[in-house]
Structures are given as structure tokens and as C-alpha cells.
Amino acid sequence: LTGSDDPRVVAFNQRLNDLITKEVDTWRQSFQQLQVTPNSTGSTLDVKYTLVSQVGDLWSFKFDSAFYADGAAHPGLNSMTLNYDLAQGRELTLSDLFLPNTNYLETISNYCVAELSKQQFFDGPFVEGAKPTPENYRNWNITPDGLMITFDAYQVGPGAAGPQQVTVPYSELTSIINPQGPLGIVLR
């Protein structure tokens, strides 16, 4: 964000900068491990972002990183998300959205599994990628319609199926959303 020296805006900009710098540094290090060949086409990283939603002071971003490592059979794609409460000046965690001592991951997972089960490819080893673990649900965004979960390629389906997204409607989460938390606005 430009045009403000508000400490919350400065912290927000720093968090975005840190996120992208870490992504670039991680890929740069892995690319530097590759052996240079005479017919090298080079390795690349392209990070793009989408502002998924902005509701008041809640900002929800999705970042897609397309990468190619020289000599690889095909390029890759992965995603990351950032949900930020500008009023509080901090990044949100998934647990921030829900009442304490609720099994929100299981509720979200159950809905996602039901939706993904409608796809032919969702079976066998791919079911593991939708189990209720923090790692499986690390990529989430606040949207006007619900909580959007992004599963990277190969997580819940074959690579040919690409990344998958499931939006869990807020109506499925009403009983566990913390009314005093960031999503309290959707209960009103």
C-alpha cells in the first residue's frame, strides 16, 4: 500500500515483502544447486498475486508461483495465501477465525472431502491431502461467499487435474465462527 506511513500499513507492506523475498530466495537457492549445462534454457520463477477479497480491514491474497528448473520434464506451480487484518496490524491464522476448542479443521475437511468426492480422481492416495491437518489447509482465503481452500496440484488429485479449490460456505461454519473474531461480520 502506498501513501501512508501508518505503522500498520508499514507492517503490512513489510509482511508482503518478506513473503515474496522468502519465496524468491528459496527458489534461487534450489536453482543454484542445478548443474549448468551447455544447452541450458535457464530456470525461472514467476510469482503473481490476486486480491481475493477486501472486506473492511481484512485483506485476503492468493499468490501463485510458476517455476521451471532447467532440465526438468515440465514446469511446476504452487500457491500460498496471506490473510491480513490491517486494523490489528497482523497476519491472520486459520484458528483466529473460530471459537476456541472447536474442531474447525475437521469441519472444513469434512466439507472439502464431500465436495472433492464428486470428482472422479479423488480417491486412494489423494484422500490424504484433504485430511484435517494444518498443512493440508495452509492455503485459505476469506471470500464474500465462504472460506476458499486451495489444494495444490498432486495434493488431492493427479497433476493433470491441476490445483483444486473448494469454497466452504459460511453457513457451514456458523456454529464455530468466533463472533468476536475477524469473521464476526459474516454472522451479522
PDB file of C-alpha atoms in Angstrom:
ATOM      1  CA  LEU A   1       0.000   0.000   0.000  1.00  0.00           C
ATOM      2  CA  THR A   2       1.313   3.425  -0.809  1.00  0.00           C
ATOM      3  CA  GLY A   3       0.667   6.884   0.527  1.00  0.00           C
ATOM      4  CA  SER A   4       0.625   6.122   4.242  1.00  0.00           C
ATOM      5  CA  ASP A   5       3.201   5.972   6.990  1.00  0.00           C
ATOM      6  CA  ASP A   6       0.709   4.400   9.421  1.00  0.00           C
ATOM      7  CA  PRO A   7       2.670   1.722  11.341  1.00  0.00           C
ATOM      8  CA  ARG A   8       0.022  -0.875  10.448  1.00  0.00           C
ATOM      9  CA  VAL A   9       0.458  -0.152   6.738  1.00  0.00           C
ATOM     10  CA  VAL A  10       4.243  -0.276   7.108  1.00  0.00           C
ATOM     11  CA  ALA A  11       3.948  -3.673   8.875  1.00  0.00           C
ATOM     12  CA  PHE A  12       1.580  -4.924   6.158  1.00  0.00           C
ATOM     13  CA  ASN A  13       3.964  -3.870   3.379  1.00  0.00           C
ATOM     14  CA  GLN A  14       6.880  -5.455   5.232  1.00  0.00           C
ATOM     15  CA  ARG A  15       4.984  -8.755   5.606  1.00  0.00           C
ATOM     16  CA  LEU A  16       4.234  -8.834   1.860  1.00  0.00           C
ATOM     17  CA  ASN A  17       7.856  -8.016   1.077  1.00  0.00           C
ATOM     18  CA  ASP A  18       9.104 -10.746   3.448  1.00  0.00           C
ATOM     19  CA  LEU A  19       6.746 -13.315   1.936  1.00  0.00           C
ATOM     20  CA  ILE A  20       7.902 -12.691  -1.634  1.00  0.00           C
ATOM     21  CA  THR A  21      11.574 -12.359  -0.678  1.00  0.00           C
ATOM     22  CA  LYS A  22      11.429 -15.741   1.074  1.00  0.00           C
ATOM     23  CA  GLU A  23       9.795 -17.347  -1.972  1.00  0.00           C
ATOM     24  CA  VAL A  24      12.416 -15.900  -4.337  1.00  0.00           C
ATOM     25  CA  ASP A  25      15.300 -16.837  -2.018  1.00  0.00           C
ATOM     26  CA  THR A  26      14.019 -20.419  -1.645  1.00  0.00           C
ATOM     27  CA  TRP A  27      13.808 -20.932  -5.405  1.00  0.00           C
ATOM     28  CA  ARG A  28      17.077 -19.111  -6.069  1.00  0.00           C
ATOM     29  CA  GLN A  29      18.862 -21.487  -3.686  1.00  0.00           C
ATOM     30  CA  SER A  30      17.317 -24.565  -5.307  1.00  0.00           C
ATOM     31  CA  PHE A  31      18.107 -23.278  -8.821  1.00  0.00           C
ATOM     32  CA  GLN A  32      21.730 -22.635  -7.826  1.00  0.00           C
ATOM     33  CA  GLN A  33      22.052 -26.317  -6.890  1.00  0.00           C
ATOM     34  CA  LEU A  34      21.431 -27.315 -10.512  1.00  0.00           C
ATOM     35  CA  GLN A  35      24.322 -28.263 -12.730  1.00  0.00           C
ATOM     36  CA  VAL A  36      24.931 -25.802 -15.573  1.00  0.00           C
ATOM     37  CA  THR A  37      24.740 -27.476 -18.963  1.00  0.00           C
ATOM     38  CA  PRO A  38      25.833 -26.148 -22.383  1.00  0.00           C
ATOM     39  CA  ASN A  39      22.237 -26.213 -23.690  1.00  0.00           C
ATOM     40  CA  SER A  40      20.754 -24.588 -20.620  1.00  0.00           C
ATOM     41  CA  THR A  41      17.430 -22.843 -21.125  1.00  0.00           C
ATOM     42  CA  GLY A  42      17.588 -21.428 -17.623  1.00  0.00           C
ATOM     43  CA  SER A  43      15.379 -21.723 -14.593  1.00  0.00           C
ATOM     44  CA  THR A  44      12.524 -19.350 -13.891  1.00  0.00           C
ATOM     45  CA  LEU A  45      10.172 -18.243 -11.162  1.00  0.00           C
ATOM     46  CA  ASP A  46       7.113 -16.087 -11.774  1.00  0.00           C
ATOM     47  CA  VAL A  47       5.001 -15.043  -8.787  1.00  0.00           C
ATOM     48  CA  LYS A  48       1.600 -13.465  -9.389  1.00  0.00           C
ATOM     49  CA  TYR A  49      -0.961 -12.375  -6.855  1.00  0.00           C
ATOM     50  CA  THR A  50      -4.702 -11.976  -6.693  1.00  0.00           C
ATOM     51  CA  LEU A  51      -6.519  -9.845  -4.161  1.00  0.00           C
ATOM     52  CA  VAL A  52      -9.234 -12.409  -3.452  1.00  0.00           C
ATOM     53  CA  SER A  53     -11.220 -10.061  -1.258  1.00  0.00           C
ATOM     54  CA  GLN A  54     -11.088  -6.995   0.896  1.00  0.00           C
ATOM     55  CA  VAL A  55     -13.813  -6.675   3.493  1.00  0.00           C
ATOM     56  CA  GLY A  56     -13.220  -3.631   5.654  1.00  0.00           C
ATOM     57  CA  ASP A  57      -9.727  -4.058   7.075  1.00  0.00           C
ATOM     58  CA  LEU A  58      -9.482  -7.758   6.140  1.00  0.00           C
ATOM     59  CA  TRP A  59      -7.305  -8.335   3.096  1.00  0.00           C
ATOM     60  CA  SER A  60      -7.062 -11.784   1.526  1.00  0.00           C
ATOM     61  CA  PHE A  61      -4.388 -12.547  -1.081  1.00  0.00           C
ATOM     62  CA  LYS A  62      -3.546 -15.625  -3.124  1.00  0.00           C
ATOM     63  CA  PHE A  63      -0.088 -15.970  -4.657  1.00  0.00           C
ATOM     64  CA  ASP A  64       0.630 -18.385  -7.494  1.00  0.00           C
ATOM     65  CA  SER A  65       4.247 -19.310  -8.168  1.00  0.00           C
ATOM     66  CA  ALA A  66       5.020 -20.818 -11.562  1.00  0.00           C
ATOM     67  CA  PHE A  67       8.523 -22.252 -11.742  1.00  0.00           C
ATOM     68  CA  TYR A  68      10.751 -24.192 -14.074  1.00  0.00           C
ATOM     69  CA  ALA A  69      14.020 -25.825 -13.098  1.00  0.00           C
ATOM     70  CA  ASP A  70      16.440 -26.194 -16.003  1.00  0.00           C
ATOM     71  CA  GLY A  71      16.323 -29.753 -17.304  1.00  0.00           C
ATOM     72  CA  ALA A  72      13.008 -30.636 -15.677  1.00  0.00           C
ATOM     73  CA  ALA A  73      10.401 -32.505 -17.706  1.00  0.00           C
ATOM     74  CA  HIS A  74       7.758 -29.847 -17.051  1.00  0.00           C
ATOM     75  CA  PRO A  75       7.171 -26.662 -15.064  1.00  0.00           C
ATOM     76  CA  GLY A  76       5.521 -26.571 -11.663  1.00  0.00           C
ATOM     77  CA  LEU A  77       3.008 -24.441  -9.840  1.00  0.00           C
ATOM     78  CA  ASN A  78       2.369 -23.873  -6.164  1.00  0.00           C
ATOM     79  CA  SER A  79       0.324 -21.405  -4.179  1.00  0.00           C
ATOM     80  CA  MET A  80       0.435 -19.512  -0.920  1.00  0.00           C
ATOM     81  CA  THR A  81      -2.066 -17.279   0.758  1.00  0.00           C
ATOM     82  CA  LEU A  82      -1.972 -14.325   3.086  1.00  0.00           C
ATOM     83  CA  ASN A  83      -4.922 -13.105   5.122  1.00  0.00           C
ATOM     84  CA  TYR A  84      -4.259  -9.882   6.942  1.00  0.00           C
ATOM     85  CA  ASP A  85      -6.190  -7.733   9.405  1.00  0.00           C
ATOM     86  CA  LEU A  86      -4.960  -4.221   8.698  1.00  0.00           C
ATOM     87  CA  ALA A  87      -6.814  -2.731  11.689  1.00  0.00           C
ATOM     88  CA  GLN A  88      -4.960  -5.077  14.041  1.00  0.00           C
ATOM     89  CA  GLY A  89      -1.745  -4.898  12.017  1.00  0.00           C
ATOM     90  CA  ARG A  90      -1.264  -8.651  11.860  1.00  0.00           C
ATOM     91  CA  GLU A  91      -1.496 -11.735   9.695  1.00  0.00           C
ATOM     92  CA  LEU A  92      -4.436 -13.994  10.462  1.00  0.00           C
ATOM     93  CA  THR A  93      -4.170 -17.677  11.193  1.00  0.00           C
ATOM     94  CA  LEU A  94      -6.983 -20.072  10.416  1.00  0.00           C
ATOM     95  CA  SER A  95      -7.566 -20.627  14.129  1.00  0.00           C
ATOM     96  CA  ASP A  96      -8.158 -16.866  14.589  1.00  0.00           C
ATOM     97  CA  LEU A  97     -11.471 -17.270  12.758  1.00  0.00           C
ATOM     98  CA  PHE A  98     -13.024 -19.870  15.035  1.00  0.00           C
ATOM     99  CA  LEU A  99     -14.154 -20.314  18.606  1.00  0.00           C
ATOM    100  CA  PRO A 100     -11.533 -21.819  20.926  1.00  0.00           C
ATOM    101  CA  ASN A 101     -11.670 -25.586  21.439  1.00  0.00           C
ATOM    102  CA  THR A 102     -13.650 -26.261  18.269  1.00  0.00           C
ATOM    103  CA  ASN A 103     -12.520 -28.829  15.756  1.00  0.00           C
ATOM    104  CA  TYR A 104     -12.660 -26.382  12.852  1.00  0.00           C
ATOM    105  CA  LEU A 105     -10.191 -28.383  10.741  1.00  0.00           C
ATOM    106  CA  GLU A 106     -12.436 -31.436  10.857  1.00  0.00           C
ATOM    107  CA  THR A 107     -15.499 -29.374   9.917  1.00  0.00           C
ATOM    108  CA  ILE A 108     -13.664 -27.795   6.978  1.00  0.00           C
ATOM    109  CA  SER A 109     -12.135 -31.114   5.934  1.00  0.00           C
ATOM    110  CA  ASN A 110     -15.488 -32.933   6.011  1.00  0.00           C
ATOM    111  CA  TYR A 111     -16.994 -30.347   3.679  1.00  0.00           C
ATOM    112  CA  CYS A 112     -13.989 -30.396   1.336  1.00  0.00           C
ATOM    113  CA  VAL A 113     -13.902 -34.188   1.197  1.00  0.00           C
ATOM    114  CA  ALA A 114     -17.627 -34.262   0.343  1.00  0.00           C
ATOM    115  CA  GLU A 115     -17.078 -31.750  -2.471  1.00  0.00           C
ATOM    116  CA  LEU A 116     -13.881 -33.359  -3.773  1.00  0.00           C
ATOM    117  CA  SER A 117     -15.548 -36.799  -3.717  1.00  0.00           C
ATOM    118  CA  LYS A 118     -17.702 -35.583  -6.603  1.00  0.00           C
ATOM    119  CA  GLN A 119     -14.528 -35.645  -8.751  1.00  0.00           C
ATOM    120  CA  GLN A 120     -13.586 -38.952 -10.400  1.00  0.00           C
ATOM    121  CA  PHE A 121      -9.936 -38.677  -9.447  1.00  0.00           C
ATOM    122  CA  PHE A 122     -10.421 -38.123  -5.710  1.00  0.00           C
ATOM    123  CA  ASP A 123      -9.675 -41.487  -4.142  1.00  0.00           C
ATOM    124  CA  GLY A 124      -6.831 -43.630  -2.908  1.00  0.00           C
ATOM    125  CA  PRO A 125      -3.717 -41.654  -2.011  1.00  0.00           C
ATOM    126  CA  PHE A 126      -5.337 -38.314  -2.802  1.00  0.00           C
ATOM    127  CA  VAL A 127      -7.671 -38.547   0.198  1.00  0.00           C
ATOM    128  CA  GLU A 128      -4.620 -37.942   2.443  1.00  0.00           C
ATOM    129  CA  GLY A 129      -4.279 -34.429   1.012  1.00  0.00           C
ATOM    130  CA  ALA A 130      -7.689 -33.444   2.413  1.00  0.00           C
ATOM    131  CA  LYS A 131      -7.329 -34.892   5.912  1.00  0.00           C
ATOM    132  CA  PRO A 132      -7.821 -32.346   8.738  1.00  0.00           C
ATOM    133  CA  THR A 133      -4.211 -31.254   9.240  1.00  0.00           C
ATOM    134  CA  PRO A 134      -2.847 -27.698   9.381  1.00  0.00           C
ATOM    135  CA  GLU A 135      -0.500 -28.467   6.461  1.00  0.00           C
ATOM    136  CA  ASN A 136      -3.359 -29.607   4.205  1.00  0.00           C
ATOM    137  CA  TYR A 137      -5.331 -26.430   4.979  1.00  0.00           C
ATOM    138  CA  ARG A 138      -2.473 -23.925   4.878  1.00  0.00           C
ATOM    139  CA  ASN A 139      -3.839 -22.178   1.762  1.00  0.00           C
ATOM    140  CA  TRP A 140      -7.113 -20.478   2.607  1.00  0.00           C
ATOM    141  CA  ASN A 141      -8.749 -17.198   1.704  1.00  0.00           C
ATOM    142  CA  ILE A 142     -11.614 -15.168   3.070  1.00  0.00           C
ATOM    143  CA  THR A 143     -14.152 -14.567   0.291  1.00  0.00           C
ATOM    144  CA  PRO A 144     -17.599 -12.949   0.294  1.00  0.00           C
ATOM    145  CA  ASP A 145     -19.193 -16.420  -0.045  1.00  0.00           C
ATOM    146  CA  GLY A 146     -17.120 -18.519   2.315  1.00  0.00           C
ATOM    147  CA  LEU A 147     -13.683 -19.810   3.148  1.00  0.00           C
ATOM    148  CA  MET A 148     -11.850 -20.740  -0.066  1.00  0.00           C
ATOM    149  CA  ILE A 149      -9.413 -23.620   0.348  1.00  0.00           C
ATOM    150  CA  THR A 150      -6.762 -24.152  -2.335  1.00  0.00           C
ATOM    151  CA  PHE A 151      -5.171 -27.560  -2.778  1.00  0.00           C
ATOM    152  CA  ASP A 152      -2.041 -27.531  -4.941  1.00  0.00           C
ATOM    153  CA  ALA A 153      -1.638 -29.928  -7.863  1.00  0.00           C
ATOM    154  CA  TYR A 154      -0.979 -33.507  -6.699  1.00  0.00           C
ATOM    155  CA  GLN A 155      -2.395 -32.780  -3.220  1.00  0.00           C
ATOM    156  CA  VAL A 156      -5.928 -34.081  -3.803  1.00  0.00           C
ATOM    157  CA  GLY A 157      -5.696 -35.253  -7.409  1.00  0.00           C
ATOM    158  CA  PRO A 158      -3.309 -36.106 -10.223  1.00  0.00           C
ATOM    159  CA  GLY A 159      -1.150 -33.372 -11.709  1.00  0.00           C
ATOM    160  CA  ALA A 160      -3.326 -33.322 -14.837  1.00  0.00           C
ATOM    161  CA  ALA A 161      -6.290 -32.234 -12.667  1.00  0.00           C
ATOM    162  CA  GLY A 162      -4.292 -29.182 -11.556  1.00  0.00           C
ATOM    163  CA  PRO A 163      -4.911 -27.261  -8.362  1.00  0.00           C
ATOM    164  CA  GLN A 164      -8.336 -27.657  -6.780  1.00  0.00           C
ATOM    165  CA  GLN A 165     -10.377 -25.103  -4.877  1.00  0.00           C
ATOM    166  CA  VAL A 166     -13.304 -25.649  -2.553  1.00  0.00           C
ATOM    167  CA  THR A 167     -15.262 -22.792  -1.030  1.00  0.00           C
ATOM    168  CA  VAL A 168     -16.789 -23.742   2.308  1.00  0.00           C
ATOM    169  CA  PRO A 169     -19.902 -21.568   2.710  1.00  0.00           C
ATOM    170  CA  TYR A 170     -20.068 -19.567   5.916  1.00  0.00           C
ATOM    171  CA  SER A 171     -23.431 -21.227   6.579  1.00  0.00           C
ATOM    172  CA  GLU A 172     -21.489 -24.489   7.114  1.00  0.00           C
ATOM    173  CA  LEU A 173     -19.237 -22.759   9.662  1.00  0.00           C
ATOM    174  CA  THR A 174     -21.689 -20.526  11.566  1.00  0.00           C
ATOM    175  CA  SER A 175     -21.683 -22.620  14.730  1.00  0.00           C
ATOM    176  CA  ILE A 176     -17.885 -22.491  15.089  1.00  0.00           C
ATOM    177  CA  ILE A 177     -17.044 -18.967  13.827  1.00  0.00           C
ATOM    178  CA  ASN A 178     -15.861 -16.740  16.648  1.00  0.00           C
ATOM    179  CA  PRO A 179     -18.387 -13.861  16.666  1.00  0.00           C
ATOM    180  CA  GLN A 180     -15.720 -11.622  18.259  1.00  0.00           C
ATOM    181  CA  GLY A 181     -13.121 -12.652  15.656  1.00  0.00           C
ATOM    182  CA  PRO A 182     -12.356 -11.419  12.158  1.00  0.00           C
ATOM    183  CA  LEU A 183     -15.282 -13.300  10.586  1.00  0.00           C
ATOM    184  CA  GLY A 184     -17.798 -11.992  13.135  1.00  0.00           C
ATOM    185  CA  ILE A 185     -19.006  -9.657  10.414  1.00  0.00           C
ATOM    186  CA  VAL A 186     -20.435 -12.591   8.409  1.00  0.00           C
ATOM    187  CA  LEU A 187     -22.658 -13.565  11.352  1.00  0.00           C
ATOM    188  CA  ARG A 188     -24.367 -10.170  11.406  1.00  0.00           C
TER     189      ARG A 188
END
